[in-house]
Short mmCIF file of C-alpha atoms in Angstrom, two decimals:
data_model
loop_
_atom_site.label_atom_id
_atom_site.label_comp_id
_atom_site.label_asym_id
_atom_site.label_seq_id
_atom_site.Cartn_x
_atom_site.Cartn_y
_atom_site.Cartn_z
CA MET E 1 81.87 28.81 44.49
CA ARG E 2 78.59 26.91 44.31
CA PRO E 3 78.71 23.54 42.58
CA LEU E 4 76.85 23.21 39.32
CA LEU E 5 73.57 21.24 39.66
CA PRO E 6 72.37 18.95 36.86
CA SER E 7 69.67 20.58 34.70
CA ARG E 8 66.07 19.28 35.04
CA ARG E 9 64.97 20.42 31.58
CA PRO E 10 65.90 17.16 29.76
CA ALA E 11 63.94 15.16 32.30
CA ARG E 12 60.91 17.40 31.94
CA ALA E 13 61.10 17.20 28.15
CA THR E 14 61.28 13.42 28.32
CA ALA E 15 58.22 13.25 30.59
CA ARG E 16 56.26 15.58 28.33
CA ALA E 17 57.11 13.42 25.30
CA LEU E 18 56.01 10.24 27.08
CA LEU E 19 52.73 11.90 28.13
CA CYS E 20 51.99 13.07 24.57
CA GLY E 21 52.72 9.61 23.25
CA ALA E 22 50.32 8.02 25.71
CA VAL E 23 47.56 10.49 24.82
CA ALA E 24 48.08 9.88 21.09
CA ALA E 25 47.95 6.13 21.61
CA ALA E 26 44.74 6.44 23.61
CA LEU E 27 43.15 8.61 20.95
CA ALA E 28 44.20 6.17 18.24
CA GLY E 29 42.68 3.27 20.17
CA HIS E 30 39.43 5.17 20.68
CA ALA E 31 39.24 5.97 16.99
CA ALA E 32 39.82 2.33 16.08
CA ALA E 33 37.05 1.25 18.45
CA GLN E 34 34.51 3.57 16.84
CA PRO E 35 32.34 1.85 14.17
CA ALA E 36 33.03 2.89 10.64
CA ALA E 37 30.60 5.40 9.19
CA PRO E 38 28.07 3.66 6.94
CA ALA E 39 28.64 4.23 3.26
CA GLN E 40 26.02 6.34 1.59
CA ALA E 41 23.63 4.36 -0.58
CA VAL E 42 24.11 5.07 -4.25
CA ALA E 43 20.84 5.65 -6.05
CA VAL E 44 20.42 3.26 -8.96
CA PRO E 45 18.83 5.03 -11.91
CA ALA E 46 15.67 3.44 -13.22
CA ALA E 47 15.96 1.67 -16.54
CA GLU E 48 14.61 3.60 -19.51
CA TYR E 49 11.79 2.52 -21.76
CA ARG E 50 13.03 0.68 -24.84
CA LEU E 51 11.44 1.31 -28.20
CA GLY E 52 9.51 -1.52 -29.83
CA ALA E 53 7.84 -2.31 -33.13
CA GLY E 54 4.69 -0.25 -33.62
CA ASP E 55 5.72 2.64 -31.38
CA VAL E 56 5.04 6.10 -32.81
CA VAL E 57 7.91 8.51 -32.18
CA ARG E 58 8.40 12.22 -32.81
CA ILE E 59 11.97 13.31 -33.60
CA SER E 60 13.13 16.92 -33.66
CA VAL E 61 16.52 18.62 -33.99
CA TYR E 62 17.08 22.00 -32.39
CA GLN E 63 17.04 24.85 -34.95
CA ASN E 64 16.56 22.36 -37.80
CA PRO E 65 12.81 22.17 -38.50
CA ASP E 66 13.42 20.33 -41.76
CA LEU E 67 14.66 17.35 -39.76
CA ALA E 68 11.49 17.04 -37.67
CA LEU E 69 9.70 13.72 -38.21
CA GLU E 70 6.84 11.74 -36.69
CA THR E 71 6.92 8.12 -37.74
CA ARG E 72 6.18 4.56 -36.63
CA VAL E 73 8.80 1.97 -35.81
CA THR E 74 8.41 -0.90 -38.28
CA GLU E 75 8.14 -4.57 -37.37
CA ALA E 76 11.86 -4.84 -38.13
CA GLY E 77 12.54 -2.11 -35.57
CA VAL E 78 13.74 0.54 -38.07
CA VAL E 79 12.62 4.00 -39.11
CA SER E 80 13.44 6.00 -42.23
CA TYR E 81 15.01 9.32 -41.23
CA PRO E 82 15.99 12.23 -43.52
CA LEU E 83 19.66 12.27 -44.58
CA LEU E 84 20.39 9.06 -42.66
CA GLY E 85 18.07 6.59 -44.38
CA SER E 86 16.95 3.50 -42.45
CA ILE E 87 18.21 3.39 -38.87
CA ARG E 88 17.44 0.71 -36.32
CA LEU E 89 15.81 2.07 -33.17
CA GLY E 90 14.01 -1.05 -31.96
CA GLY E 91 15.36 -2.23 -28.62
CA LEU E 92 17.13 1.07 -27.89
CA SER E 93 16.30 3.37 -25.01
CA VAL E 94 15.11 6.87 -25.82
CA THR E 95 18.48 8.32 -24.81
CA ALA E 96 20.38 5.81 -26.94
CA ALA E 97 18.13 6.52 -29.94
CA GLU E 98 18.70 10.26 -29.60
CA GLN E 99 22.45 9.68 -29.42
CA LEU E 100 22.40 7.42 -32.47
CA ILE E 101 20.64 10.03 -34.60
CA ALA E 102 22.87 12.82 -33.31
CA ASP E 103 26.03 10.81 -34.11
CA GLY E 104 24.75 10.13 -37.62
CA LEU E 105 24.06 13.79 -38.29
CA ARG E 106 27.43 14.83 -36.87
CA THR E 107 29.59 12.24 -38.64
CA GLY E 108 27.79 12.92 -41.92
CA ASN E 109 28.58 16.63 -41.58
CA PHE E 110 24.88 17.48 -41.84
CA VAL E 111 24.68 19.29 -38.48
CA LYS E 112 27.73 20.41 -36.50
CA GLN E 113 26.32 20.12 -32.97
CA PRO E 114 22.93 18.37 -33.27
CA GLN E 115 20.61 18.44 -30.27
CA VAL E 116 18.14 15.63 -30.90
CA THR E 117 14.91 15.10 -28.96
CA LEU E 118 12.84 11.93 -29.32
CA VAL E 119 9.38 11.62 -27.78
CA VAL E 120 7.29 8.44 -27.73
CA VAL E 121 3.86 9.56 -28.92
CA GLN E 122 2.12 6.16 -28.81
CA VAL E 123 3.28 2.99 -27.13
CA ARG E 124 2.44 -0.03 -29.25
CA GLY E 125 5.57 -2.12 -29.16
CA ASN E 126 5.39 -3.14 -25.49
CA GLN E 127 1.97 -4.22 -24.27
CA ALA E 128 0.38 -6.63 -21.82
CA SER E 129 -3.15 -8.04 -21.69
CA VAL E 130 -5.62 -8.26 -18.81
CA LEU E 131 -8.51 -10.68 -19.30
CA GLY E 132 -11.32 -12.15 -17.24
CA GLN E 133 -13.14 -10.62 -14.30
CA VAL E 134 -11.76 -7.07 -14.37
CA ASN E 135 -13.60 -3.82 -14.90
CA ARG E 136 -11.76 -2.84 -18.10
CA PRO E 137 -10.22 -5.87 -19.83
CA GLY E 138 -7.94 -5.22 -22.77
CA ARG E 139 -4.37 -4.55 -23.88
CA TYR E 140 -2.36 -1.91 -22.06
CA PRO E 141 0.93 -0.27 -23.03
CA ILE E 142 3.99 -0.81 -20.86
CA GLU E 143 5.23 2.76 -20.74
CA VAL E 144 7.76 2.19 -17.94
CA THR E 145 10.20 -0.64 -17.42
CA ASP E 146 9.20 -1.19 -13.80
CA LEU E 147 5.48 -1.79 -14.38
CA ARG E 148 4.25 -4.23 -11.72
CA LEU E 149 1.28 -6.58 -11.61
CA THR E 150 -0.61 -4.29 -9.23
CA ASP E 151 0.00 -1.36 -11.59
CA LEU E 152 -1.40 -3.28 -14.55
CA LEU E 153 -4.50 -4.34 -12.61
CA ALA E 154 -5.01 -0.72 -11.57
CA LEU E 155 -4.92 0.31 -15.25
CA ALA E 156 -7.63 -2.30 -15.88
CA GLY E 157 -9.83 -0.78 -13.17
CA GLY E 158 -9.12 -3.52 -10.63
CA THR E 159 -10.85 -6.85 -10.26
CA ALA E 160 -14.63 -6.96 -10.64
CA ASN E 161 -16.98 -7.85 -7.79
CA ASN E 162 -17.06 -11.47 -8.89
CA GLY E 163 -13.31 -11.62 -9.57
CA ALA E 164 -11.08 -14.05 -7.73
CA ASP E 165 -8.32 -12.89 -5.41
CA ARG E 166 -5.84 -15.23 -7.10
CA VAL E 167 -4.72 -14.35 -10.64
CA VAL E 168 -2.69 -16.21 -13.24
CA VAL E 169 0.14 -14.51 -15.13
CA THR E 170 1.50 -16.14 -18.29
CA GLY E 171 4.34 -15.01 -20.51
CA THR E 172 7.94 -15.74 -21.41
CA ARG E 173 11.05 -15.40 -19.26
CA ASN E 174 14.54 -16.15 -20.57
CA GLY E 175 13.06 -17.77 -23.66
CA GLN E 176 10.97 -20.22 -21.60
CA PRO E 177 7.20 -20.19 -21.08
CA MET E 178 6.16 -18.91 -17.67
CA ARG E 179 2.95 -19.47 -15.70
CA LEU E 180 2.55 -18.08 -12.20
CA GLU E 181 -0.37 -17.94 -9.77
CA VAL E 182 -0.31 -14.83 -7.60
CA ASP E 183 -2.23 -14.36 -4.36
CA LEU E 184 -3.31 -10.72 -4.47
CA PRO E 185 -4.01 -10.21 -0.74
CA ALA E 186 -0.54 -11.56 0.06
CA LEU E 187 1.01 -8.76 -2.01
CA PHE E 188 -0.14 -6.26 0.61
CA GLY E 189 1.14 -8.26 3.57
CA PRO E 190 4.63 -8.13 5.11
CA GLY E 191 7.22 -8.62 2.39
CA GLY E 192 4.53 -8.86 -0.25
CA SER E 193 6.02 -6.15 -2.45
CA GLU E 194 8.85 -8.54 -3.34
CA GLN E 195 6.27 -10.87 -4.92
CA ASP E 196 4.74 -8.12 -7.05
CA LEU E 197 5.71 -9.48 -10.46
CA ARG E 198 7.35 -7.16 -12.99
CA ILE E 199 5.28 -7.15 -16.18
CA GLN E 200 7.02 -7.62 -19.51
CA HIS E 201 5.97 -7.36 -23.14
CA GLY E 202 3.53 -10.10 -24.13
CA ASP E 203 2.42 -11.01 -20.61
CA THR E 204 -1.23 -11.94 -20.04
CA VAL E 205 -3.03 -11.63 -16.71
CA TRP E 206 -6.11 -13.81 -16.26
CA VAL E 207 -8.58 -13.08 -13.45
CA ASP E 208 -10.97 -15.98 -12.96
CA ARG E 209 -14.35 -15.74 -11.29
CA GLN E 210 -14.49 -15.95 -7.53
CA PRO E 211 -15.19 -19.51 -6.26
CA GLN E 212 -18.86 -20.06 -5.50
CA VAL E 213 -21.07 -22.16 -3.26
CA TYR E 214 -24.70 -23.05 -3.95
CA ILE E 215 -27.20 -23.28 -1.13
CA TYR E 216 -30.84 -24.30 -1.31
CA GLY E 217 -33.60 -25.81 0.76
CA GLU E 218 -34.93 -24.28 3.96
CA VAL E 219 -32.83 -21.10 3.98
CA GLN E 220 -33.93 -17.47 3.78
CA ARG E 221 -32.00 -16.62 0.60
CA PRO E 222 -31.18 -19.69 -1.45
CA GLY E 223 -28.91 -19.26 -4.43
CA VAL E 224 -25.26 -18.63 -5.25
CA LEU E 225 -22.84 -17.40 -2.59
CA ARG E 226 -19.35 -16.01 -2.92
CA LEU E 227 -16.93 -18.48 -1.36
CA GLU E 228 -14.73 -16.62 1.07
CA ARG E 229 -11.46 -18.03 2.31
CA GLY E 230 -11.94 -20.62 5.02
CA MET E 231 -15.74 -20.42 4.83
CA THR E 232 -17.47 -23.05 6.93
CA VAL E 233 -20.91 -24.59 6.52
CA MET E 234 -22.22 -22.38 9.33
CA GLN E 235 -20.87 -19.26 7.62
CA ALA E 236 -22.45 -20.34 4.33
CA LEU E 237 -25.81 -20.74 6.03
CA ALA E 238 -25.40 -17.32 7.64
CA SER E 239 -24.62 -15.78 4.24
CA GLY E 240 -27.87 -17.27 3.01
CA GLY E 241 -29.82 -15.44 5.71
CA GLY E 242 -29.99 -18.40 8.05
CA LEU E 243 -32.56 -21.18 8.24
CA THR E 244 -36.26 -20.70 7.85
CA GLN E 245 -38.63 -21.61 10.66
CA ARG E 246 -39.02 -25.05 9.14
CA GLY E 247 -35.32 -25.60 8.53
CA THR E 248 -33.05 -27.78 10.67
CA HIS E 249 -29.33 -28.25 11.09
CA LYS E 250 -29.84 -31.98 11.27
CA GLY E 251 -29.39 -33.93 8.12
CA LEU E 252 -27.39 -31.32 6.20
CA ARG E 253 -26.07 -32.53 2.86
CA VAL E 254 -23.21 -31.27 0.73
CA HIS E 255 -22.94 -32.45 -2.86
CA ARG E 256 -19.32 -32.21 -3.97
CA LYS E 257 -18.01 -32.95 -7.46
CA ALA E 258 -14.75 -34.85 -7.71
CA ALA E 259 -12.04 -34.38 -10.32
CA ASP E 260 -13.37 -37.32 -12.37
CA GLY E 261 -16.83 -35.74 -12.54
CA SER E 262 -18.48 -37.99 -9.98
CA VAL E 263 -20.57 -36.40 -7.22
CA ALA E 264 -20.16 -37.41 -3.58
CA VAL E 265 -22.81 -36.71 -0.93
CA ILE E 266 -21.30 -35.65 2.39
CA GLU E 267 -22.93 -35.17 5.79
CA PRO E 268 -20.89 -32.26 7.17
CA THR E 269 -20.71 -30.64 10.55
CA LEU E 270 -21.27 -26.93 10.91
CA ASP E 271 -17.52 -26.36 11.33
CA ASP E 272 -16.50 -28.18 8.15
CA ARG E 273 -15.20 -26.02 5.33
CA VAL E 274 -16.99 -25.80 2.02
CA GLN E 275 -15.23 -25.87 -1.33
CA ASP E 276 -15.71 -24.28 -4.72
CA GLY E 277 -18.79 -25.70 -6.43
CA ASP E 278 -20.27 -27.30 -3.31
CA VAL E 279 -24.07 -27.53 -3.15
CA VAL E 280 -25.43 -27.28 0.40
CA PHE E 281 -28.93 -28.64 1.03
CA VAL E 282 -30.91 -27.78 4.18
CA ARG E 283 -33.69 -30.18 5.03
CA GLU E 284 -37.10 -29.41 6.48
CA SER E 285 -37.66 -30.26 10.11
CA LEU E 286 -40.20 -33.01 10.68
CA PHE E 287 -41.35 -31.56 14.00
#
């Protein structure tokens, strides 16, 4: 009779279990080493326009033509609406105003399921002004909450030919007066969009004239020149058409007015920069 041999199945099962455990541990370590998937960016809805005093609104209720109304928001921010009387809409968004009217009609048992639509016909409550050297100065409605300085200047037709590239924005922020000088070319440089000021109700944008330089004497085209950034005396002379045959670079004079009103006479080099209001005089050559 052959002796019974010990079974190998338990040993094989133990080895298989150890192998599976090692593979699972390796997979778990690989998964932990993988970077977490980036969270999807949640789109932030744009803020709605808020009604202001002077706005003209048109209100309609579905299948209720008797409740249609076109009216103006008073200085107190209220309107007189049929069945509801005076309701305050000033400062509310369009959606909130629609909901307020619908709730009033529903709770008053006037309409079971009112579907209210409010349309802003004319924007008068939120406006900003553009003055100075622009093509179409005036007051412009702020029809969106994210109106930027560049948008407002575009509505005004952009700066005129003699307009400066630095503008001044005045208004009120957090109950305090605000005055800010904005460099327009910098807005279109790297990171410039972050400096594009958001326009609010009551803001005023002032565009001054472009700085000027006066040149006379022995030049081809004496007169007023537009002062470009970093303009030197040589560049000013070139803008004036250059010197005449009798002109000379020697003995150039620049008359510059100081803050106290006094005028200083400077003998510049051709590489010196000119400033706003400088008067450059080119002398006649003696030989």
